[in-house]
Short mmCIF file of C-alpha atoms in Angstrom, two decimals:
data_model
loop_
_atom_site.label_atom_id
_atom_site.label_comp_id
_atom_site.label_asym_id
_atom_site.label_seq_id
_atom_site.Cartn_x
_atom_site.Cartn_y
_atom_site.Cartn_z
CA MET U 896 -8.42 -69.86 11.99
CA ILE U 897 -9.85 -66.36 12.35
CA SER U 898 -8.35 -63.97 14.90
CA ILE U 899 -10.94 -61.47 16.13
CA ILE U 900 -9.30 -58.38 17.61
CA ILE U 901 -11.26 -56.16 19.98
CA PRO U 902 -9.71 -52.80 20.97
CA VAL U 903 -11.26 -51.67 24.24
CA TYR U 904 -11.42 -48.29 25.93
CA ASN U 905 -13.85 -47.78 28.83
CA ALA U 906 -16.31 -50.35 27.51
CA GLU U 907 -17.34 -52.09 30.73
CA GLN U 908 -21.02 -51.83 29.75
CA SER U 909 -20.64 -53.51 26.36
CA ILE U 910 -17.56 -55.74 26.16
CA GLU U 911 -19.34 -58.89 27.36
CA ILE U 912 -22.13 -58.34 24.82
CA ALA U 913 -19.56 -57.96 22.03
CA VAL U 914 -17.81 -61.18 23.09
CA LYS U 915 -21.13 -63.05 23.36
CA SER U 916 -21.88 -62.15 19.74
CA ILE U 917 -18.69 -64.05 18.83
CA LEU U 918 -19.53 -67.02 21.05
CA ASP U 919 -22.89 -67.30 19.26
CA GLN U 920 -21.27 -67.62 15.81
CA THR U 921 -22.10 -70.55 13.53
CA PHE U 922 -18.40 -70.59 12.51
CA THR U 923 -16.30 -71.73 15.47
CA ASP U 924 -12.65 -71.83 14.35
CA TYR U 925 -11.52 -68.56 15.92
CA GLU U 926 -9.56 -66.91 18.70
CA ILE U 927 -10.40 -63.65 20.47
CA ILE U 928 -7.76 -61.03 21.29
CA ILE U 929 -8.83 -58.16 23.56
CA ILE U 930 -6.53 -55.13 23.84
CA ASP U 931 -7.38 -52.75 26.66
CA ASP U 932 -6.17 -49.30 25.64
CA GLY U 933 -5.66 -47.79 29.10
CA SER U 934 -9.26 -47.95 30.28
CA ILE U 935 -10.05 -46.29 33.61
CA ASP U 936 -13.18 -48.38 34.24
CA LYS U 937 -13.52 -52.14 34.81
CA SER U 938 -13.02 -53.14 31.16
CA TYR U 939 -9.70 -54.94 31.67
CA SER U 940 -10.93 -56.77 34.76
CA ILE U 941 -13.95 -58.02 32.81
CA ALA U 942 -11.67 -59.08 29.94
CA GLN U 943 -9.46 -61.03 32.36
CA ASN U 944 -12.48 -62.87 33.74
CA LEU U 945 -13.59 -63.74 30.20
CA ALA U 946 -10.09 -65.09 29.47
CA LYS U 947 -10.31 -67.37 32.52
CA THR U 948 -13.59 -68.79 31.23
CA HIS U 949 -12.66 -69.19 27.57
CA GLY U 950 -9.29 -70.70 26.64
CA PHE U 951 -9.43 -69.24 23.13
CA LEU U 952 -9.67 -65.69 24.50
CA ARG U 953 -6.59 -63.72 25.53
CA CYS U 954 -6.39 -60.17 26.83
CA PHE U 955 -3.61 -57.60 27.03
CA SER U 956 -3.30 -54.11 28.45
CA GLN U 957 -1.38 -51.08 27.20
CA GLU U 958 -1.11 -47.39 28.01
CA ASN U 959 -3.68 -45.29 26.19
CA SER U 960 -2.29 -45.05 22.66
CA GLY U 961 -5.37 -44.93 20.44
CA VAL U 962 -7.42 -47.48 18.52
CA THR U 963 -4.87 -48.00 15.71
CA ALA U 964 -2.11 -48.87 18.18
CA ALA U 965 -4.51 -51.23 19.98
CA ARG U 966 -5.40 -52.95 16.71
CA LYS U 967 -1.73 -53.31 15.85
CA LYS U 968 -0.97 -54.82 19.27
CA GLY U 969 -3.83 -57.27 18.78
CA PHE U 970 -2.55 -58.22 15.35
CA MET U 971 0.95 -58.84 16.70
CA GLU U 972 -0.46 -61.12 19.41
CA SER U 973 -2.74 -63.01 17.01
CA SER U 974 -1.99 -66.22 15.13
CA GLY U 975 -4.93 -66.62 12.75
CA GLU U 976 -4.63 -66.87 8.97
CA PHE U 977 -7.55 -64.46 8.79
CA ILE U 978 -8.10 -61.27 10.80
CA MET U 979 -11.25 -59.43 11.87
CA PHE U 980 -11.73 -56.26 13.94
CA LEU U 981 -14.70 -55.80 16.27
CA ASP U 982 -15.32 -52.59 18.19
CA ALA U 983 -16.09 -53.20 21.86
CA ASP U 984 -19.53 -51.59 21.76
CA ASP U 985 -20.69 -53.37 18.58
CA LYS U 986 -21.93 -56.89 17.75
CA LEU U 987 -21.53 -59.51 15.04
CA LYS U 988 -24.57 -61.05 13.40
CA GLN U 989 -24.79 -64.75 14.22
CA ASN U 990 -23.62 -65.95 10.80
CA CYS U 991 -21.11 -63.14 10.21
CA LEU U 992 -17.92 -65.22 10.19
CA GLU U 993 -19.45 -68.00 8.08
CA ILE U 994 -20.75 -65.57 5.43
CA LEU U 995 -17.45 -63.71 5.12
CA PHE U 996 -15.20 -66.77 5.24
CA THR U 997 -17.04 -68.69 2.52
CA LYS U 998 -16.32 -65.94 -0.03
CA PHE U 999 -12.55 -66.38 0.14
CA THR U 1000 -10.77 -67.91 -2.85
CA LYS U 1001 -7.11 -67.96 -3.86
CA GLU U 1002 -7.56 -64.53 -5.48
CA ILE U 1003 -9.75 -62.87 -2.80
CA ASP U 1004 -7.84 -61.33 0.12
CA ILE U 1005 -10.48 -59.04 1.65
CA VAL U 1006 -14.22 -59.67 2.07
CA ASN U 1007 -16.39 -56.71 3.13
CA GLY U 1008 -19.84 -57.18 4.67
CA SER U 1009 -22.56 -54.57 5.15
CA VAL U 1010 -23.67 -52.98 8.42
CA LEU U 1011 -26.85 -52.22 10.38
CA GLY U 1012 -26.92 -49.19 12.67
CA VAL U 1013 -28.57 -49.69 16.06
CA PRO U 1014 -30.93 -48.34 17.31
CA ASP U 1015 -31.62 -45.98 14.38
CA GLY U 1016 -31.83 -48.76 11.76
CA ARG U 1017 -29.49 -46.99 9.34
CA LEU U 1018 -27.97 -49.31 6.74
CA TRP U 1019 -24.46 -49.17 5.30
CA ILE U 1020 -24.78 -51.46 2.29
CA HIS U 1021 -21.98 -51.49 -0.26
CA LYS U 1022 -23.18 -50.33 -3.68
CA LYS U 1023 -20.29 -51.90 -5.57
CA LEU U 1024 -20.79 -55.64 -5.07
CA GLY U 1025 -18.97 -58.83 -5.95
CA PRO U 1026 -15.26 -59.26 -6.76
CA LEU U 1027 -13.30 -56.05 -7.39
CA THR U 1028 -9.85 -55.52 -8.83
CA LYS U 1029 -7.34 -53.49 -6.85
CA GLN U 1030 -8.14 -50.35 -8.89
CA LEU U 1031 -11.91 -50.75 -8.60
CA ALA U 1032 -11.63 -51.39 -4.85
CA VAL U 1033 -9.70 -48.16 -4.23
CA GLU U 1034 -11.93 -46.14 -6.56
CA SER U 1035 -15.01 -47.50 -4.83
CA ILE U 1036 -13.73 -46.57 -1.36
CA LEU U 1037 -12.93 -43.02 -2.46
CA MET U 1038 -16.31 -42.61 -4.19
CA GLY U 1039 -18.26 -44.01 -1.25
CA THR U 1040 -19.68 -47.02 -3.10
CA THR U 1041 -17.60 -49.20 -0.78
CA PHE U 1042 -17.62 -48.14 2.85
CA GLY U 1043 -14.15 -47.75 4.30
CA TYR U 1044 -14.76 -49.02 7.84
CA LEU U 1045 -12.37 -51.70 9.12
CA TYR U 1046 -15.02 -53.69 10.99
CA ALA U 1047 -17.52 -56.02 9.23
CA SER U 1048 -14.63 -57.26 7.06
CA LEU U 1049 -12.40 -60.29 7.02
CA TYR U 1050 -8.77 -59.94 5.93
CA ARG U 1051 -6.16 -62.42 4.85
CA ARG U 1052 -3.26 -61.93 7.25
CA GLU U 1053 -0.81 -60.97 4.49
CA VAL U 1054 -2.63 -57.70 3.65
CA LEU U 1055 -2.01 -56.31 7.14
CA GLN U 1056 1.56 -55.20 6.54
CA GLU U 1057 3.48 -52.59 8.54
CA ASP U 1058 2.35 -49.60 6.44
CA VAL U 1059 -1.30 -50.38 7.21
CA PHE U 1060 -0.69 -49.49 10.86
CA GLY U 1061 1.59 -46.58 9.94
CA VAL U 1062 -1.20 -44.00 9.63
CA ASP U 1063 -0.38 -40.84 11.59
CA ASP U 1064 -2.20 -41.05 14.94
CA SER U 1065 -3.21 -37.40 14.56
CA PHE U 1066 -5.94 -38.62 12.18
CA LYS U 1067 -8.84 -39.29 14.54
CA ILE U 1068 -11.54 -39.28 11.86
CA GLY U 1069 -11.21 -41.25 8.62
CA GLU U 1070 -8.17 -43.29 9.65
CA ASP U 1071 -10.08 -46.47 8.77
CA VAL U 1072 -10.33 -45.36 5.13
CA LEU U 1073 -6.60 -44.66 4.94
CA MET U 1074 -5.81 -48.07 6.44
CA LYS U 1075 -8.24 -49.81 4.11
CA MET U 1076 -6.57 -48.19 1.11
CA GLN U 1077 -3.19 -49.47 2.31
CA MET U 1078 -4.66 -52.97 2.65
CA CYS U 1079 -5.95 -52.84 -0.93
CA LYS U 1080 -2.38 -52.27 -2.09
CA HIS U 1081 -1.41 -55.66 -0.69
CA ALA U 1082 -4.55 -57.48 -1.86
CA ASN U 1083 -5.15 -59.27 -5.15
CA LYS U 1084 -8.91 -58.79 -5.17
CA VAL U 1085 -11.62 -57.58 -2.81
CA TYR U 1086 -15.15 -59.01 -2.50
CA ASN U 1087 -18.11 -56.83 -1.38
CA LEU U 1088 -21.32 -58.28 0.04
CA SER U 1089 -24.74 -56.74 0.64
CA ASP U 1090 -25.33 -59.18 3.52
CA ILE U 1091 -25.71 -57.49 6.92
CA VAL U 1092 -23.05 -59.10 9.10
CA TYR U 1093 -22.41 -56.44 11.75
CA GLU U 1094 -24.37 -54.23 14.14
CA TYR U 1095 -22.87 -50.79 14.69
CA ILE U 1096 -24.14 -49.40 18.00
CA ASN U 1097 -24.65 -45.67 17.57
CA ASN U 1098 -23.03 -44.27 20.69
CA GLU U 1099 -23.71 -40.54 21.07
CA MET U 1100 -20.28 -40.06 22.64
CA SER U 1101 -18.33 -41.78 19.86
CA ALA U 1102 -15.72 -39.82 17.92
CA MET U 1103 -18.00 -39.64 14.88
CA ASN U 1104 -20.71 -37.94 16.95
CA THR U 1105 -18.59 -35.61 19.09
CA LYS U 1106 -16.11 -34.23 16.55
CA VAL U 1107 -16.60 -31.75 13.73
CA ILE U 1108 -13.99 -31.69 10.98
CA HIS U 1109 -12.42 -28.32 10.19
CA PRO U 1110 -11.41 -27.70 6.54
CA GLU U 1111 -7.77 -27.53 7.65
CA TYR U 1112 -8.06 -31.12 8.89
CA GLN U 1113 -9.58 -32.14 5.58
CA ILE U 1114 -6.61 -30.61 3.73
CA ARG U 1115 -4.18 -32.65 5.85
CA TYR U 1116 -6.28 -35.74 5.34
CA MET U 1117 -6.40 -35.33 1.56
CA ALA U 1118 -2.62 -34.81 1.48
CA LYS U 1119 -2.10 -38.07 3.39
CA ARG U 1120 -4.51 -39.85 1.07
CA THR U 1121 -2.61 -38.54 -1.97
CA LEU U 1122 0.63 -39.79 -0.45
CA ILE U 1123 -0.86 -43.26 -0.03
CA LEU U 1124 -2.19 -43.21 -3.59
CA GLU U 1125 1.31 -42.45 -4.88
CA ASN U 1126 2.26 -45.95 -3.74
CA PHE U 1127 -0.31 -47.31 -6.20
CA ARG U 1128 1.10 -45.43 -9.19
CA GLU U 1129 2.38 -48.55 -10.97
CA MET U 1130 -0.77 -50.51 -10.15
CA ILE U 1131 -3.71 -48.19 -10.84
CA ASP U 1132 -4.62 -45.02 -12.76
CA ILE U 1133 -3.99 -42.29 -10.16
CA CYS U 1134 -5.12 -39.46 -12.46
CA ALA U 1135 -8.46 -41.13 -13.14
CA ILE U 1136 -9.09 -41.63 -9.42
CA SER U 1137 -8.14 -38.01 -8.62
CA THR U 1138 -10.64 -36.79 -11.22
CA LEU U 1139 -13.37 -38.97 -9.71
CA THR U 1140 -12.82 -37.58 -6.19
CA GLU U 1141 -12.74 -33.86 -7.09
CA VAL U 1142 -16.46 -33.28 -6.54
CA ASN U 1143 -16.58 -35.36 -3.34
CA ASP U 1144 -13.60 -33.51 -1.89
CA ALA U 1145 -15.02 -30.11 -2.81
CA ASN U 1146 -18.39 -30.92 -1.26
CA LYS U 1147 -16.74 -32.09 1.97
CA MET U 1148 -14.70 -28.89 2.21
CA VAL U 1149 -17.76 -26.67 1.68
CA ARG U 1150 -19.97 -28.71 4.02
CA GLN U 1151 -17.36 -28.61 6.79
CA PHE U 1152 -16.79 -24.88 6.38
CA PHE U 1153 -20.51 -24.13 6.70
CA SER U 1154 -20.90 -26.14 9.89
CA PRO U 1155 -22.25 -23.79 12.59
CA LEU U 1156 -19.39 -24.91 14.84
CA VAL U 1157 -16.63 -23.80 12.47
CA LYS U 1158 -15.93 -20.13 13.05
CA PHE U 1159 -15.55 -17.73 10.17
CA ASP U 1160 -12.08 -16.38 9.44
CA THR U 1161 -10.54 -14.98 6.28
CA ASN U 1162 -7.84 -17.64 5.93
CA THR U 1163 -10.34 -20.49 6.08
CA PHE U 1164 -12.66 -18.67 3.67
CA LEU U 1165 -9.83 -18.31 1.14
CA LEU U 1166 -8.88 -21.95 1.64
CA VAL U 1167 -12.40 -23.23 0.93
CA GLU U 1168 -13.12 -20.71 -1.83
CA LYS U 1169 -10.75 -22.60 -4.13
CA TYR U 1170 -13.05 -25.62 -4.02
CA LYS U 1171 -16.32 -23.89 -4.97
CA VAL U 1172 -15.78 -24.59 -8.70
CA ASN U 1173 -16.09 -28.35 -8.19
CA SER U 1174 -18.73 -28.28 -5.45
CA THR U 1175 -22.34 -29.19 -6.25
CA LEU U 1176 -23.71 -27.90 -2.91
CA LYS U 1177 -26.04 -24.87 -2.96
CA GLU U 1178 -24.05 -23.19 -0.19
CA SER U 1179 -20.98 -23.05 -2.43
CA TYR U 1180 -22.54 -20.11 -4.33
CA LEU U 1181 -22.19 -18.00 -1.18
CA LEU U 1182 -18.43 -18.25 -1.55
CA ASP U 1183 -18.63 -15.68 -4.35
CA SER U 1184 -18.96 -13.07 -1.61
CA LYS U 1185 -16.92 -12.98 1.57
CA LEU U 1186 -19.48 -10.67 3.23
CA LEU U 1187 -22.48 -12.89 2.39
CA THR U 1188 -20.57 -15.93 3.58
CA MET U 1189 -19.75 -14.28 6.91
CA ILE U 1190 -23.35 -13.12 7.46
CA TYR U 1191 -24.74 -16.54 6.58
CA LYS U 1192 -22.35 -18.35 8.92
CA ILE U 1193 -23.15 -15.99 11.81
CA PHE U 1194 -26.88 -16.51 11.22
CA LYS U 1195 -26.43 -20.28 11.07
CA ALA U 1196 -24.40 -20.29 14.30
CA ILE U 1197 -27.09 -18.27 16.12
CA LEU U 1198 -29.82 -20.67 14.95
CA PHE U 1199 -27.74 -23.65 16.12
CA ARG U 1200 -27.22 -22.17 19.60
CA LEU U 1201 -30.90 -21.24 19.84
CA LYS U 1202 -31.91 -24.80 18.95
CA GLN U 1203 -29.52 -26.21 21.55
CA PHE U 1204 -30.95 -23.84 24.16
CA LEU U 1205 -34.59 -24.71 23.36
CA LEU U 1206 -33.84 -28.44 23.47
CA ALA U 1207 -31.79 -27.99 26.66
CA ARG U 1208 -28.83 -29.75 25.06
CA GLU U 1209 -25.17 -29.22 25.77
CA ASN U 1210 -22.79 -28.93 22.85
CA ASN U 1211 -20.27 -31.75 23.32
CA CYS U 1212 -18.77 -31.42 19.85
CA GLU U 1213 -15.10 -30.65 19.34
CA VAL U 1214 -13.76 -29.08 16.14
CA ILE U 1215 -10.66 -30.95 15.02
CA TYR U 1216 -7.96 -29.35 12.89
#
């Protein structure tokens, strides 16, 4: 049986649509676990009504503790041999469960499907396909050839051990990647598919669209990632993976620093300057001069505010550290 866990926070407009996408599945051996994470709208009431209608659906409520805590609660309440996570504002493709489930063998513990963005039509299709060893799976996540989202994947229950849910709740962006890496540690092999099995609804108010990562956050994130990788030391080549991620990490640091929403200060400049050697971005050359960097960032911030003013848009983005 597959346990499908849906963490919910203020999703009264979408939760029934998400559940319907499960009810329409060609694969029918499943249960649905809804965890309401302290919603202040009618989400929990809707979930309770759904539970009355469908005997295989159960719902629970908790104080607002974040999506990771909600997923963990759902896992603890579940009984399926296989686990799937569905966000409350997203949908499964009709044959999602069947496609993912049929790829499991004795060696495969995680099957990852690809994703369609709605309404923009963006595709997240894994570039590294087929069965992957533990080392290749982790390398692929870090290099971006396997997407690190938790949804659109099916997991054997045994890979969801305590450390998977032990990610610091201060990580609001990228926590899925950290959790996925922990899962890989407990998996034998991972299987990636190009099949679109999941529809990600692009909500303008989602965390990904309302938060800008500060370089200081990225430093904390990379430190946590390194700590997780240390647990793989006897299983995979840590040094080889670290070498592979140097350019990606440097580019992220430079890109985040040059966001018009990240203010210039000397400490942050010195922090990011160290990464210019490995960065392939054109903006990294500005880091040779503190004065040029400051002028460029001020100019970029003015242009951003001017664009917001002309388009009559409010800036709802928050910089996270």
